[in-house]
GROMACS .gro file of C-alpha atoms in nm:
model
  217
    1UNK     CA    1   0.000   0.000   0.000
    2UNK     CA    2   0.149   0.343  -0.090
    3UNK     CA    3   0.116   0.585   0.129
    4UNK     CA    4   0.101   0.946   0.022
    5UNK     CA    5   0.286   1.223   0.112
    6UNK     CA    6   0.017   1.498   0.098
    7UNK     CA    7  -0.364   1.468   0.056
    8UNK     CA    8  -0.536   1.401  -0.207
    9UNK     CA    9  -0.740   1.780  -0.205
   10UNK     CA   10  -0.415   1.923  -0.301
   11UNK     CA   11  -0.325   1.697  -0.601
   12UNK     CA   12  -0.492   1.899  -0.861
   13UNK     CA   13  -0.306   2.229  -0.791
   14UNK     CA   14   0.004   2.113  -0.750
   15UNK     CA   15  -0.076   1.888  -1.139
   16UNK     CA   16  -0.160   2.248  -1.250
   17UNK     CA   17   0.211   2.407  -1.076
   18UNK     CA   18   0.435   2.152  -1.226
   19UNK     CA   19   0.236   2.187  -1.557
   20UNK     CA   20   0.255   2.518  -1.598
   21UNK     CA   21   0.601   2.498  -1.505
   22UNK     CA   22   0.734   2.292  -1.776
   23UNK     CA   23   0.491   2.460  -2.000
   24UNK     CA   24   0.706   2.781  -1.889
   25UNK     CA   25   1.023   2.627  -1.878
   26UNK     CA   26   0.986   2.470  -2.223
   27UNK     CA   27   0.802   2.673  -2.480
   28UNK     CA   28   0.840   3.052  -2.329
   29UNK     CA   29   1.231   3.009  -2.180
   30UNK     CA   30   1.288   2.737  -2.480
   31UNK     CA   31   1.474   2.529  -2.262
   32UNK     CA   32   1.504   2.152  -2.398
   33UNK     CA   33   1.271   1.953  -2.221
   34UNK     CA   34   1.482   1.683  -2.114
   35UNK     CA   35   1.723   1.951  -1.936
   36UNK     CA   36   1.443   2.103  -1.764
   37UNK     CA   37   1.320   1.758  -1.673
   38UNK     CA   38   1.678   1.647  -1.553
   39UNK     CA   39   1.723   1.988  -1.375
   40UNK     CA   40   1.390   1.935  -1.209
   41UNK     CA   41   1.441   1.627  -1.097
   42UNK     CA   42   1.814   1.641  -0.898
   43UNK     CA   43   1.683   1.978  -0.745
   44UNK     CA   44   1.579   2.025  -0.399
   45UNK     CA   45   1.244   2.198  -0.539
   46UNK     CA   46   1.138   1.841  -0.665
   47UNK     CA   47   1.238   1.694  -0.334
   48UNK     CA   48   1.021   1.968  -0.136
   49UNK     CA   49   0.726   1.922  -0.417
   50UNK     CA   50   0.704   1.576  -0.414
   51UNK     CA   51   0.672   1.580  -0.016
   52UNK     CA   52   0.406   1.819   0.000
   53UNK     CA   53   0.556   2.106   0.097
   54UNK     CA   54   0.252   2.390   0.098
   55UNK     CA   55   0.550   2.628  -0.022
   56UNK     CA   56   0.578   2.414  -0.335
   57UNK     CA   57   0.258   2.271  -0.476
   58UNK     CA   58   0.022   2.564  -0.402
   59UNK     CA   59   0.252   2.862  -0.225
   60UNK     CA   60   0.381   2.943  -0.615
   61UNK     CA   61   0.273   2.957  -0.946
   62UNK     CA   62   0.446   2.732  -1.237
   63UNK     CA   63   0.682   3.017  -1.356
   64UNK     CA   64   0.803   3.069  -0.993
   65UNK     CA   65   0.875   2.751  -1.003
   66UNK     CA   66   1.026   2.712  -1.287
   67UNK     CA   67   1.270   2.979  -1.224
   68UNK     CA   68   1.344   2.833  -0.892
   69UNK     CA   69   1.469   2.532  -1.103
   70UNK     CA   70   1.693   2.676  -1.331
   71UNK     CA   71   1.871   2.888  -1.078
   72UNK     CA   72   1.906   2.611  -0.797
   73UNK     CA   73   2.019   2.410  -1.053
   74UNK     CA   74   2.270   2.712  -1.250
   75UNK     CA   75   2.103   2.636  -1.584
   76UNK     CA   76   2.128   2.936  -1.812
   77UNK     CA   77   1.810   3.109  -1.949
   78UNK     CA   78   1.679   3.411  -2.075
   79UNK     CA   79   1.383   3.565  -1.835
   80UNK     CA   80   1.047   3.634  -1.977
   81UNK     CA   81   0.723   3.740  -1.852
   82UNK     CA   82   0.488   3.546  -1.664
   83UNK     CA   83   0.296   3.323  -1.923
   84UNK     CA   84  -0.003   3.074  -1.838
   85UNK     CA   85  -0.227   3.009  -2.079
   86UNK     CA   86  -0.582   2.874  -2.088
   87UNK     CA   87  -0.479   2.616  -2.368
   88UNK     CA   88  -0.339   2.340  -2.283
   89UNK     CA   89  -0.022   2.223  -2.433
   90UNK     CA   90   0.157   1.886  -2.477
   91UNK     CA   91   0.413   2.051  -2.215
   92UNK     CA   92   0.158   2.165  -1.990
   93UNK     CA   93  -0.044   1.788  -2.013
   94UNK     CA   94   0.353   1.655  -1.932
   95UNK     CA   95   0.400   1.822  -1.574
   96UNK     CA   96   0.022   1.793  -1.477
   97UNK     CA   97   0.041   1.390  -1.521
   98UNK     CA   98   0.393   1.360  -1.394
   99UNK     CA   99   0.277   1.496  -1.079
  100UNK     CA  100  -0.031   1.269  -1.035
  101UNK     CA  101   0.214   0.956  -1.135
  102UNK     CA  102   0.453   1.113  -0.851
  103UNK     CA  103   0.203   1.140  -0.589
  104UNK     CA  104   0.003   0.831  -0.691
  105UNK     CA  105   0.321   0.607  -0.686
  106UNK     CA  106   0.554   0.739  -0.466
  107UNK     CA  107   0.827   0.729  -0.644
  108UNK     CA  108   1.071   1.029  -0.642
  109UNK     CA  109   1.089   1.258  -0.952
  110UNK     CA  110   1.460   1.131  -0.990
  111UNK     CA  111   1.354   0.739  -1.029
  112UNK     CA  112   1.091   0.832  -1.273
  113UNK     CA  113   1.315   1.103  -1.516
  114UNK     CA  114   1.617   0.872  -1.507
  115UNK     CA  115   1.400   0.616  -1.687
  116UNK     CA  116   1.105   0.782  -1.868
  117UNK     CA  117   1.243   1.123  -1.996
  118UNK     CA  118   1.040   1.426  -1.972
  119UNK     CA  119   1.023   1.451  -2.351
  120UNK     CA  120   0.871   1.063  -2.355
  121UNK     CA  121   0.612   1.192  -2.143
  122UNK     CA  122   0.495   1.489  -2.383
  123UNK     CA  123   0.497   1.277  -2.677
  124UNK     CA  124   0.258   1.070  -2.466
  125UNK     CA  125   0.004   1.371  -2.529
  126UNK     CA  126  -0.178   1.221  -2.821
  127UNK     CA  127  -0.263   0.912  -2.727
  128UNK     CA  128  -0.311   0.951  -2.323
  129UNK     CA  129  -0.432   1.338  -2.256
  130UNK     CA  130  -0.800   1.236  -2.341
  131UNK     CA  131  -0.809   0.903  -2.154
  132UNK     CA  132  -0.832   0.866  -1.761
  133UNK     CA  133  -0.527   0.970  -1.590
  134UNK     CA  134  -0.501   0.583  -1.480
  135UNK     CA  135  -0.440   0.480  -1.808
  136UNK     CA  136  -0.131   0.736  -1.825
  137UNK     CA  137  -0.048   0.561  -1.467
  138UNK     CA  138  -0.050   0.195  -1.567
  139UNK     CA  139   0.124   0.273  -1.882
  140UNK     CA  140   0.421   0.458  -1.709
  141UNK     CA  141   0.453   0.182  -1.439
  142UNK     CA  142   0.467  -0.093  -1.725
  143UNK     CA  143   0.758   0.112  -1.879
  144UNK     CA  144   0.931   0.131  -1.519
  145UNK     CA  145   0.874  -0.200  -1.470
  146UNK     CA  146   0.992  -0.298  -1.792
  147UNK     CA  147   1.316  -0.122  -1.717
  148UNK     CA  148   1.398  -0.246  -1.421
  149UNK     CA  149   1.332  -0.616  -1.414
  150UNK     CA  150   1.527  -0.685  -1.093
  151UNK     CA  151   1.359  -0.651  -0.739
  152UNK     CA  152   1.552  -0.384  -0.528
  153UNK     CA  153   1.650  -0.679  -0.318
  154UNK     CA  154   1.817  -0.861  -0.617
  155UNK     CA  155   1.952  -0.501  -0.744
  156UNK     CA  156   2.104  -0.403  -0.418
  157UNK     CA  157   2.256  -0.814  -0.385
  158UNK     CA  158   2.429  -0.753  -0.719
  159UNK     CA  159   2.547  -0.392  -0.621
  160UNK     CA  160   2.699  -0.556  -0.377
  161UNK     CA  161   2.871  -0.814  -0.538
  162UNK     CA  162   2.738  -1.162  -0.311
  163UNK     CA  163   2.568  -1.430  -0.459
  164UNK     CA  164   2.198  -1.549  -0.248
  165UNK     CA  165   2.419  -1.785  -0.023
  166UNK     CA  166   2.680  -1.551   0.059
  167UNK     CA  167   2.373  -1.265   0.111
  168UNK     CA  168   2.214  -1.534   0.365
  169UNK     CA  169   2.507  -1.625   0.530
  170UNK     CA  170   2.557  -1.262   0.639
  171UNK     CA  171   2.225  -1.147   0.701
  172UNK     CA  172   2.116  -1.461   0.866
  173UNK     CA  173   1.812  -1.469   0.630
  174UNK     CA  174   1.749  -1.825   0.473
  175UNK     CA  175   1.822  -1.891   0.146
  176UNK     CA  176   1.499  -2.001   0.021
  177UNK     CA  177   1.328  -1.679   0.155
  178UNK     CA  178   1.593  -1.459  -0.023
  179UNK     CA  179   1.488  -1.636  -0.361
  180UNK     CA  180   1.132  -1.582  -0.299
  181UNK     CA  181   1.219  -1.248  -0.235
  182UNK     CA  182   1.336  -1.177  -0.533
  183UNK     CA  183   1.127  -1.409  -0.736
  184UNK     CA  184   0.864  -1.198  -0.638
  185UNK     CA  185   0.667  -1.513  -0.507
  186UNK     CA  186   0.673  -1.356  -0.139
  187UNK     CA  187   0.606  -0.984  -0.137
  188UNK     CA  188   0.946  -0.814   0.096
  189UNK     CA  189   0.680  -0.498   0.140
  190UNK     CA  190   0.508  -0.790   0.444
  191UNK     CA  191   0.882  -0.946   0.549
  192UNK     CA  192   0.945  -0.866   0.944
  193UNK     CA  193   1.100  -0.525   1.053
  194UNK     CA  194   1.395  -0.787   1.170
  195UNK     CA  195   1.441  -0.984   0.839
  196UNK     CA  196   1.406  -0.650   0.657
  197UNK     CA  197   1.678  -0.497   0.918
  198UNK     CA  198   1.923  -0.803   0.878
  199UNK     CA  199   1.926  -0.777   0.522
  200UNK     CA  200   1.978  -0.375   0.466
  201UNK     CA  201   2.260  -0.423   0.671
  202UNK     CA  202   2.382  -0.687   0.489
  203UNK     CA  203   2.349  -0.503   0.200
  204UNK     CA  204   2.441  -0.186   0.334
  205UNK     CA  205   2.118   0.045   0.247
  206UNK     CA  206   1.821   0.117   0.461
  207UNK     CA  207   1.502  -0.111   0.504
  208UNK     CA  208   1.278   0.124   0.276
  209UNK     CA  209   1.571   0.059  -0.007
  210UNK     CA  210   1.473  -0.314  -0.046
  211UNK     CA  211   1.044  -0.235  -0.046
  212UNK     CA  212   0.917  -0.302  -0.331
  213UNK     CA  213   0.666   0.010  -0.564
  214UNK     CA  214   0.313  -0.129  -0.554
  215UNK     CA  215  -0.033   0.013  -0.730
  216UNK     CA  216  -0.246   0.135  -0.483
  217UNK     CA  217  -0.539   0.030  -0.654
   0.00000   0.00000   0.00000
């Protein structure tokens, strides 16, 4: 179960800051779309947006934020008015969904941009902007998915260069429930807070490193 990290009532206006943001960013500053997306997502502002923070997703309009971006971040651009337009475009459509796949998921801007590139995402405008945003949700956790066919157990194991015997030899975790694990046939999101504990250390991460993304349908 995913837990959110603000409520639900504020969802829509902070879809409508990050859209009008990249809307901003992209087609009035004409900054590429994949280096406002990778700006946006190693920036603090993403971090602060994608926990809530009041200042963020409704304490700002999308060129404040914008601009926030490209100067945390040192990216050149040229300043221009203020410019939010009743029309939506493919850019605008791009931020608004990202931030209902951020909040619906969980998943940090970061983990989503590093795999599904902001300018993916707009040329998902044709075939997604009309349908229900749950469409756009199960198609961008198929392509996530997709890219990352190893559970963050079995990611972190091979990070870490041990094979499942030497991982349960350290960690004190059988061997049969460590291929489970990352067979997916036992879900790691229900292991106990002490098998969980023995194997970040193991592995040298923290617990929440080795849960697993799930739907919250």
């Amino acid at each position: 179960m995913v837990i959110h990290a603000y409520d639900e009532t504020y969802v829509q206006g902070a879809q409508d800051v990050l859209g009008h943001s990249v809307d901003f960013a992209v087609m009035t500053l004409s900054i590429d779309p994949d280096a406002y997306g990778n700006a946006f997502a190693v920036s603090w502002v993403s971090k602060q947006f994608a926990n809530g923070n009041p200042k963020y997703v409704a304490g700002m309009n999308g060129c404040e934020l914008a601009r926030m971006v490209l100067s945390e971040t040192c990216t050149a651009y040229t300043d221009a008015e203020d410019a939010m337009y009743l029309d939506k475009s493919p850019e605008y459509w791009s931020g608004w969904a990202l931030a209902y796949f951020q909040w619906y998921t969980g998943r940090s801007f970061i983990d989503i941009l590093s795999i599904v590139p902001l300018s993916q995402i707009i040329d998902m405008y044709p075939v997604y902007h009309e349908m229900d945003i749950l469409q756009f949700v199960d198609h961008m956790n198929e392509r996530i998915r997709n890219a990352q066919p190893y559970t963050q157990l079995k990611q972190h194991r091979i990070n870490c260069g041990l094979s499942q015997a030497e991982l349960s030899a350290y960690s004190g975790v059988s061997l049969q429930q460590i291929e489970l694990f990352e067979q997916r046939k036992r879900n790691i999101n229900n292991a106990s807070a002490i098998t969980l504990l023995r194997l970040s250390r193991a592995l040298h991460c923290h617990m929440e490193d080795l849960m697993e993304y799930e739907l919250p349908y």
